[in-house]
mmCIF file of C-alpha atoms in Angstrom:
data_model
loop_
_atom_site.group_PDB
_atom_site.id
_atom_site.type_symbol
_atom_site.label_atom_id
_atom_site.label_comp_id
_atom_site.label_asym_id
_atom_site.label_seq_id
_atom_site.Cartn_x
_atom_site.Cartn_y
_atom_site.Cartn_z
ATOM 1 C CA MET A 29 0.203 -0.056 -0.030
ATOM 2 C CA LYS A 30 1.042 3.420 -1.070
ATOM 3 C CA VAL A 31 0.907 5.885 2.049
ATOM 4 C CA LEU A 32 1.383 9.724 2.041
ATOM 5 C CA VAL A 33 2.027 11.043 5.680
ATOM 6 C CA LEU A 34 1.245 14.872 5.567
ATOM 7 C CA SER A 35 2.543 17.062 8.388
ATOM 8 C CA ALA A 36 5.116 14.398 8.572
ATOM 9 C CA THR A 37 7.551 16.135 10.973
ATOM 10 C CA GLY A 38 5.178 16.451 13.766
ATOM 11 C CA CYS A 39 4.329 14.509 16.883
ATOM 12 C CA MET A 40 1.410 12.361 15.104
ATOM 13 C CA GLY A 41 3.030 12.083 11.743
ATOM 14 C CA SER A 42 6.436 11.304 12.718
ATOM 15 C CA GLY A 43 4.887 8.175 14.734
ATOM 16 C CA LEU A 44 3.015 6.890 11.919
ATOM 17 C CA VAL A 45 6.484 7.137 9.632
ATOM 18 C CA GLU A 46 8.472 5.206 12.588
ATOM 19 C CA ALA A 47 5.835 2.732 12.999
ATOM 20 C CA LEU A 48 5.608 1.714 9.283
ATOM 21 C CA LYS A 49 9.261 2.781 7.671
ATOM 22 C CA ASP A 50 10.198 -0.710 7.970
ATOM 23 C CA ASP A 51 6.974 -2.409 7.003
ATOM 24 C CA PRO A 52 7.679 -4.297 3.189
ATOM 25 C CA ASN A 53 3.782 -4.080 2.858
ATOM 26 C CA HIS A 54 4.020 -0.352 2.640
ATOM 27 C CA GLN A 55 5.362 2.545 0.777
ATOM 28 C CA LEU A 56 5.698 6.148 2.606
ATOM 29 C CA SER A 57 6.211 9.300 1.059
ATOM 30 C CA ALA A 58 6.238 12.433 3.257
ATOM 31 C CA PHE A 59 5.044 16.050 2.786
ATOM 32 C CA THR A 60 6.470 18.776 4.734
ATOM 33 C CA ARG A 61 7.288 22.601 4.483
ATOM 34 C CA ASN A 62 11.085 22.105 4.880
ATOM 35 C CA PRO A 63 12.410 18.951 3.724
ATOM 36 C CA ASP A 64 15.946 20.089 5.063
ATOM 37 C CA SER A 65 14.697 20.835 8.975
ATOM 38 C CA ASP A 66 16.295 18.812 11.299
ATOM 39 C CA ALA A 67 12.744 17.284 11.920
ATOM 40 C CA ALA A 68 12.836 15.761 8.415
ATOM 41 C CA LYS A 69 16.376 14.212 8.740
ATOM 42 C CA PRO A 70 14.897 10.722 10.026
ATOM 43 C CA ILE A 71 12.704 10.695 7.174
ATOM 44 C CA LYS A 72 15.779 11.597 4.401
ATOM 45 C CA ASP A 73 17.653 8.685 6.157
ATOM 46 C CA ALA A 74 14.988 6.491 6.078
ATOM 47 C CA GLY A 75 15.151 6.683 2.569
ATOM 48 C CA ILE A 76 11.369 8.120 1.987
ATOM 49 C CA THR A 77 10.545 10.469 -0.841
ATOM 50 C CA ILE A 78 9.826 13.749 0.438
ATOM 51 C CA PHE A 79 7.595 16.421 -1.144
ATOM 52 C CA LYS A 80 7.869 20.055 -0.259
ATOM 53 C CA GLY A 81 4.879 22.278 0.274
ATOM 54 C CA ASP A 82 2.542 23.391 2.704
ATOM 55 C CA PHE A 83 -1.402 22.800 2.632
ATOM 56 C CA SER A 84 -2.361 26.200 1.307
ATOM 57 C CA ASP A 85 -0.318 25.250 -1.837
ATOM 58 C CA LYS A 86 -2.574 23.448 -4.363
ATOM 59 C CA GLU A 87 -0.147 22.709 -6.878
ATOM 60 C CA ALA A 88 2.379 21.082 -4.220
ATOM 61 C CA LEU A 89 -0.571 18.732 -2.907
ATOM 62 C CA ASP A 90 -1.323 18.076 -6.694
ATOM 63 C CA LYS A 91 2.407 17.282 -7.401
ATOM 64 C CA ALA A 92 2.620 14.830 -4.399
ATOM 65 C CA PHE A 93 -0.889 13.293 -5.056
ATOM 66 C CA SER A 94 -0.219 12.694 -8.389
ATOM 67 C CA ALA A 95 2.482 9.990 -7.381
ATOM 68 C CA GLY A 96 -1.041 7.940 -6.731
ATOM 69 C CA PHE A 97 -1.591 7.089 -2.988
ATOM 70 C CA ASP A 98 -3.715 4.609 -1.311
ATOM 71 C CA ALA A 99 -3.864 5.985 2.108
ATOM 72 C CA ILE A 100 -2.890 9.658 3.481
ATOM 73 C CA PHE A 101 -2.939 10.981 6.703
ATOM 74 C CA PHE A 102 -3.355 14.536 7.986
ATOM 75 C CA THR A 103 -3.674 16.934 10.753
ATOM 76 C CA ILE A 104 -3.708 20.555 10.788
ATOM 77 C CA PHE A 105 -2.459 23.239 13.211
ATOM 78 C CA PRO A 106 -5.045 25.893 14.319
ATOM 79 C CA ASP A 107 -5.191 29.081 12.959
ATOM 80 C CA LEU A 108 -4.409 30.831 16.107
ATOM 81 C CA ALA A 109 -4.567 34.505 14.524
ATOM 82 C CA GLY A 110 -8.825 33.859 14.359
ATOM 83 C CA GLY A 111 -8.991 33.174 10.676
ATOM 84 C CA ASP A 112 -10.092 30.127 8.504
ATOM 85 C CA ALA A 113 -6.812 29.178 7.114
ATOM 86 C CA ASP A 114 -7.075 25.411 8.711
ATOM 87 C CA ILE A 115 -10.499 25.049 7.727
ATOM 88 C CA GLU A 116 -9.362 25.914 3.669
ATOM 89 C CA GLN A 117 -6.265 23.946 4.199
ATOM 90 C CA ALA A 118 -8.323 20.907 4.912
ATOM 91 C CA GLN A 119 -10.450 21.734 2.269
ATOM 92 C CA ASN A 120 -7.699 21.520 -0.284
ATOM 93 C CA ILE A 121 -6.468 18.301 1.231
ATOM 94 C CA ILE A 122 -9.647 16.921 0.839
ATOM 95 C CA ASP A 123 -10.111 18.410 -2.650
ATOM 96 C CA ALA A 124 -7.023 16.435 -3.516
ATOM 97 C CA VAL A 125 -8.065 13.564 -2.135
ATOM 98 C CA LYS A 126 -11.370 13.522 -4.525
ATOM 99 C CA ARG A 127 -9.389 14.387 -7.473
ATOM 100 C CA HIS A 128 -6.547 11.494 -6.931
ATOM 101 C CA ASN A 129 -8.997 8.737 -5.753
ATOM 102 C CA VAL A 130 -7.569 8.072 -2.612
ATOM 103 C CA LYS A 131 -8.981 4.707 -1.028
ATOM 104 C CA GLN A 132 -8.408 5.575 2.686
ATOM 105 C CA VAL A 133 -8.195 8.995 4.982
ATOM 106 C CA LEU A 134 -6.392 9.050 8.439
ATOM 107 C CA TYR A 135 -7.067 12.308 10.213
ATOM 108 C CA GLY A 136 -5.487 13.190 13.809
ATOM 109 C CA SER A 137 -8.100 15.405 15.584
ATOM 110 C CA VAL A 138 -8.822 16.235 18.963
ATOM 111 C CA ALA A 139 -10.792 14.758 22.015
ATOM 112 C CA ARG A 140 -14.172 15.870 22.630
ATOM 113 C CA THR A 141 -15.385 17.072 19.297
ATOM 114 C CA GLY A 142 -18.906 17.000 19.087
ATOM 115 C CA THR A 143 -19.639 17.667 22.723
ATOM 116 C CA GLN A 144 -19.882 21.591 22.173
ATOM 117 C CA GLU A 145 -22.856 22.003 24.686
ATOM 118 C CA SER A 146 -20.206 21.133 27.218
ATOM 119 C CA PHE A 147 -18.236 24.098 26.107
ATOM 120 C CA ASP A 148 -20.905 26.630 25.740
ATOM 121 C CA ARG A 149 -21.990 26.133 29.018
ATOM 122 C CA ALA A 150 -18.501 26.210 30.796
ATOM 123 C CA PHE A 151 -17.573 29.464 28.435
ATOM 124 C CA ASN A 152 -20.680 31.080 27.629
ATOM 125 C CA ASN A 153 -19.226 34.376 29.187
ATOM 126 C CA LEU A 154 -16.170 34.319 26.549
ATOM 127 C CA PRO A 155 -15.908 36.732 23.823
ATOM 128 C CA ASP A 156 -16.807 35.859 20.209
ATOM 129 C CA GLY A 157 -13.096 34.307 18.684
ATOM 130 C CA ASN A 158 -11.868 33.348 21.656
ATOM 131 C CA PHE A 159 -9.196 30.406 21.031
ATOM 132 C CA LEU A 160 -11.626 27.945 22.593
ATOM 133 C CA LYS A 161 -15.148 28.985 21.368
ATOM 134 C CA VAL A 162 -13.546 28.291 17.637
ATOM 135 C CA TYR A 163 -10.984 25.370 18.315
ATOM 136 C CA TRP A 164 -13.154 22.434 18.824
ATOM 137 C CA PRO A 165 -15.807 23.710 16.444
ATOM 138 C CA LYS A 166 -13.512 23.832 13.392
ATOM 139 C CA LYS A 167 -11.687 20.381 14.447
ATOM 140 C CA TRP A 168 -15.523 19.187 14.285
ATOM 141 C CA LYS A 169 -15.706 21.036 10.782
ATOM 142 C CA ILE A 170 -12.370 19.430 9.703
ATOM 143 C CA GLU A 171 -13.911 16.051 10.641
ATOM 144 C CA GLU A 172 -17.046 16.777 8.701
ATOM 145 C CA LEU A 173 -14.937 16.831 5.432
ATOM 146 C CA VAL A 174 -13.168 13.768 6.005
ATOM 147 C CA ARG A 175 -16.706 11.947 6.459
ATOM 148 C CA THR A 176 -18.020 13.621 3.393
ATOM 149 C CA SER A 177 -14.439 12.610 1.483
ATOM 150 C CA GLY A 178 -15.918 9.638 -0.094
ATOM 151 C CA ALA A 179 -13.128 7.594 0.813
ATOM 152 C CA ASP A 180 -12.831 5.235 3.699
ATOM 153 C CA TYR A 181 -11.725 7.229 7.003
ATOM 154 C CA THR A 182 -10.731 6.645 10.222
ATOM 155 C CA ILE A 183 -10.653 9.694 12.651
ATOM 156 C CA ILE A 184 -8.374 9.749 15.797
ATOM 157 C CA LYS A 185 -8.820 11.964 18.848
ATOM 158 C CA PRO A 186 -5.995 12.104 21.361
ATOM 159 C CA PRO A 187 -6.336 14.393 24.532
ATOM 160 C CA THR A 188 -3.216 16.659 26.003
ATOM 161 C CA PHE A 189 -0.048 15.548 24.362
ATOM 162 C CA ILE A 190 2.770 14.951 26.786
ATOM 163 C CA GLN A 191 4.887 16.709 24.667
ATOM 164 C CA ASN A 192 3.297 20.247 25.457
ATOM 165 C CA LEU A 193 5.360 19.980 28.512
ATOM 166 C CA VAL A 194 8.551 19.168 26.846
ATOM 167 C CA TRP A 195 9.357 19.803 23.226
ATOM 168 C CA PRO A 196 10.774 23.124 23.127
ATOM 169 C CA HIS A 197 8.413 24.774 20.539
ATOM 170 C CA TYR A 198 5.493 23.053 22.507
ATOM 171 C CA VAL A 199 6.303 24.287 25.625
ATOM 172 C CA ALA A 200 6.968 28.021 24.129
ATOM 173 C CA MET A 201 3.340 28.374 23.675
ATOM 174 C CA MET A 202 1.902 26.227 26.641
ATOM 175 C CA PHE A 203 4.461 26.457 29.337
ATOM 176 C CA PRO A 204 7.061 29.456 28.628
ATOM 177 C CA GLU A 205 8.132 29.755 32.352
ATOM 178 C CA LEU A 206 8.838 25.837 32.639
ATOM 179 C CA PRO A 207 11.963 25.400 30.993
ATOM 180 C CA THR A 208 14.090 27.917 32.962
ATOM 181 C CA SER A 209 11.898 28.600 36.226
ATOM 182 C CA LEU A 210 10.825 24.809 36.759
ATOM 183 C CA VAL A 211 7.267 26.342 37.395
ATOM 184 C CA ILE A 212 4.087 25.292 35.492
ATOM 185 C CA LYS A 213 1.341 27.669 34.886
ATOM 186 C CA ASP A 214 -1.476 25.794 34.526
ATOM 187 C CA ALA A 215 -5.274 27.268 35.067
ATOM 188 C CA THR A 216 -6.438 23.218 35.523
ATOM 189 C CA ASP A 217 -7.767 22.605 38.994
ATOM 190 C CA PRO A 218 -4.276 20.673 40.287
ATOM 191 C CA ASN A 219 -6.779 17.832 41.344
ATOM 192 C CA HIS A 220 -8.739 17.645 38.235
ATOM 193 C CA PRO A 221 -7.878 14.481 36.155
ATOM 194 C CA GLN A 222 -7.123 14.670 32.185
ATOM 195 C CA TRP A 223 -6.039 12.131 29.619
ATOM 196 C CA TRP A 224 -2.500 12.646 28.585
ATOM 197 C CA VAL A 225 -0.780 10.722 25.579
ATOM 198 C CA ASP A 226 2.294 10.293 23.826
ATOM 199 C CA GLY A 227 1.395 12.557 20.581
ATOM 200 C CA SER A 228 3.637 9.887 18.820
ATOM 201 C CA ASP A 229 1.157 7.042 19.882
ATOM 202 C CA THR A 230 -1.322 8.892 17.345
ATOM 203 C CA GLY A 231 0.536 8.116 14.948
ATOM 204 C CA ARG A 232 1.064 4.786 15.498
ATOM 205 C CA PHE A 233 -2.520 4.108 16.415
ATOM 206 C CA ALA A 234 -3.058 5.302 12.774
ATOM 207 C CA ALA A 235 -0.632 2.899 11.371
ATOM 208 C CA GLU A 236 -2.824 0.207 12.652
ATOM 209 C CA ALA A 237 -5.654 1.529 10.961
ATOM 210 C CA ILE A 238 -3.493 1.292 7.729
ATOM 211 C CA LYS A 239 -2.712 -2.261 8.693
ATOM 212 C CA ASN A 240 -5.969 -3.299 9.207
ATOM 213 C CA PRO A 241 -8.345 -0.952 7.086
ATOM 214 C CA ASP A 242 -11.687 -3.308 7.452
ATOM 215 C CA LYS A 243 -11.507 -2.739 11.404
ATOM 216 C CA PHE A 244 -10.815 0.884 11.252
ATOM 217 C CA ARG A 245 -13.201 1.407 8.703
ATOM 218 C CA ASN A 246 -15.028 4.796 8.949
ATOM 219 C CA LYS A 247 -14.573 4.671 13.042
ATOM 220 C CA GLU A 248 -13.927 7.733 15.147
ATOM 221 C CA ILE A 249 -11.669 6.548 18.190
ATOM 222 C CA THR A 250 -10.875 8.456 21.494
ATOM 223 C CA ILE A 251 -7.534 7.439 22.790
ATOM 224 C CA GLY A 252 -5.759 8.433 25.565
ATOM 225 C CA THR A 253 -2.988 6.835 28.025
ATOM 226 C CA GLU A 254 -3.505 7.675 31.661
ATOM 227 C CA LEU A 255 -6.004 9.837 33.552
ATOM 228 C CA LEU A 256 -3.365 12.068 35.588
ATOM 229 C CA THR A 257 -4.455 15.321 37.655
ATOM 230 C CA MET A 258 -1.794 18.099 37.065
ATOM 231 C CA ASN A 259 -0.514 17.017 40.951
ATOM 232 C CA GLU A 260 0.297 13.489 39.684
ATOM 233 C CA MET A 261 1.981 15.147 36.643
ATOM 234 C CA VAL A 262 4.554 17.408 38.236
ATOM 235 C CA GLU A 263 5.487 13.854 40.797
ATOM 236 C CA LYS A 264 6.430 12.319 37.729
ATOM 237 C CA LEU A 265 8.375 15.103 36.162
ATOM 238 C CA ARG A 266 10.062 15.241 39.738
ATOM 239 C CA GLN A 267 10.921 11.734 39.266
ATOM 240 C CA ALA A 268 11.899 11.237 35.883
ATOM 241 C CA THR A 269 14.303 14.602 36.174
ATOM 242 C CA GLY A 270 15.212 14.786 39.928
ATOM 243 C CA LYS A 271 14.181 18.311 39.752
ATOM 244 C CA ASP A 272 12.089 20.407 41.819
ATOM 245 C CA VAL A 273 9.041 21.258 39.544
ATOM 246 C CA GLN A 274 5.996 22.828 41.041
ATOM 247 C CA LEU A 275 2.843 24.510 40.165
ATOM 248 C CA TYR A 276 2.436 27.920 39.846
ATOM 249 C CA LYS A 277 0.082 29.469 42.867
ATOM 250 C CA TRP A 278 -2.054 32.170 41.172
ATOM 251 C CA PRO A 279 -2.323 35.304 42.798
ATOM 252 C CA ALA A 280 -6.057 36.638 42.594
ATOM 253 C CA ASP A 281 -5.480 39.243 40.075
ATOM 254 C CA GLU A 282 -3.877 37.218 37.670
ATOM 255 C CA TRP A 283 -6.319 34.111 38.527
ATOM 256 C CA GLU A 284 -8.988 36.727 37.084
ATOM 257 C CA ALA A 285 -7.305 37.548 34.212
ATOM 258 C CA THR A 286 -7.007 33.744 33.042
ATOM 259 C CA LYS A 287 -10.611 33.296 32.081
ATOM 260 C CA THR A 288 -9.857 35.219 28.708
ATOM 261 C CA HIS A 289 -6.305 33.580 28.269
ATOM 262 C CA PHE A 290 -6.037 31.934 24.974
ATOM 263 C CA ILE A 291 -4.645 28.831 26.997
ATOM 264 C CA HIS A 292 -5.537 29.423 30.347
ATOM 265 C CA GLY A 293 -9.032 29.970 29.735
ATOM 266 C CA VAL A 294 -9.217 26.442 27.983
ATOM 267 C CA LYS A 295 -7.756 24.948 31.325
ATOM 268 C CA ARG A 296 -10.090 26.772 33.615
ATOM 269 C CA GLY A 297 -12.699 25.110 31.376
ATOM 270 C CA PHE A 298 -11.606 21.584 31.549
ATOM 271 C CA SER A 299 -12.015 21.635 35.412
ATOM 272 C CA GLU A 300 -15.607 22.957 34.555
ATOM 273 C CA PHE A 301 -16.723 20.407 32.323
ATOM 274 C CA GLY A 302 -15.022 17.547 33.848
ATOM 275 C CA TYR A 303 -12.811 15.099 32.402
ATOM 276 C CA ASP A 304 -13.654 12.855 29.245
ATOM 277 C CA PRO A 305 -15.365 9.529 30.330
ATOM 278 C CA GLU A 306 -14.907 8.054 26.751
ATOM 279 C CA GLY A 307 -10.823 8.506 26.687
ATOM 280 C CA GLY A 308 -8.668 5.743 27.308
ATOM 281 C CA ASN A 309 -7.672 2.817 25.386
ATOM 282 C CA PRO A 310 -10.250 1.372 23.346
ATOM 283 C CA LYS A 311 -9.559 -2.212 24.432
ATOM 284 C CA GLU A 312 -10.864 -3.583 20.856
ATOM 285 C CA TYR A 313 -8.133 -2.548 18.884
ATOM 286 C CA GLU A 314 -5.382 -4.000 21.240
ATOM 287 C CA PHE A 315 -3.180 -1.226 20.984
ATOM 288 C CA GLU A 316 -0.066 -0.727 23.533
ATOM 289 C CA PHE A 317 0.199 2.883 24.492
ATOM 290 C CA THR A 318 3.157 4.395 26.105
ATOM 291 C CA PRO A 319 3.119 5.124 29.907
ATOM 292 C CA ILE A 320 3.733 8.713 30.455
ATOM 293 C CA SER A 321 6.629 7.424 33.033
ATOM 294 C CA LYS A 322 8.441 5.538 30.487
ATOM 295 C CA TRP A 323 8.181 8.403 27.963
ATOM 296 C CA LEU A 324 9.540 10.749 30.317
ATOM 297 C CA GLU A 325 12.821 8.440 31.419
ATOM 298 C CA ASN A 326 13.598 7.929 28.054
ATOM 299 C CA ASP A 327 17.039 9.625 27.421
ATOM 300 C CA LYS A 328 15.858 9.884 23.752
ATOM 301 C CA ASN A 329 12.890 11.989 24.422
ATOM 302 C CA LYS A 330 14.842 14.197 26.726
ATOM 303 C CA LYS A 331 17.757 15.094 24.478
ATOM 304 C CA GLY A 332 17.406 18.809 23.764
ATOM 305 C CA THR A 333 14.809 19.539 26.364
ATOM 306 C CA TRP A 334 14.597 20.864 29.694
ATOM 307 C CA LEU A 335 14.260 17.217 31.005
ATOM 308 C CA GLU A 336 18.020 16.863 30.461
ATOM 309 C CA ASN A 337 20.240 17.026 33.606
#
């Protein structure tokens, strides 16, 4: 089977590449903005064909898709500027799927899409255009494009990535103080459980759908590894690093301001509408997820991050 991995250098895409690169039954190609980046080096080293382009470039997508693929995988980073670039990019991909008769589409979405009522209750005081109020509905809209593509599809819905606390470019957006101060500024109730997962497991899970298309055909699957509070996560970080990681104690004025912060507002909402009861490892797929502590203690994952001693 010929497989095109879009977003091939991200958490999810790289996990899919790693899972299938040595499988003789599948021929991989990748699509990325910068084939010469450090993130793309493992793809090059594996001898995988790389197409250059971004999802806004219809010609680049057509050039890649013209090679002929049985299956594609993609995920799209949200348009944080408040526009619809992410929706337009998804439409470009699905249009290419239709033009080139791709049989199977795998999409990495996010947990809790389709439960907008919960978000409306928790965030009815937020202004229009707030990140939270558009993020999940837009992910749902992309899912709808996938569902109506005419191809067999699998939509995988992961929760919070452990990489958010570790990878430099993720931490810079989510927890900028953490690498230097060892303090996590997080507006989630520290005793509120939430699902966590190794982001690359999402790609490995997608690889199972490619290997077993009948089992995963037209399925929408919420996944997760462990249900952990931030207090429990901090303890895992301490054990993995030997460092005195702490949760930030919010002063009253700063706490009030988190209500409309594009990240902290989301985290406050998690505490209000509760954890996702459908998260976790769906037993019918017999998939082995990476335990969070094991991921944190892996020297390969620590390299180049604040986890290093």
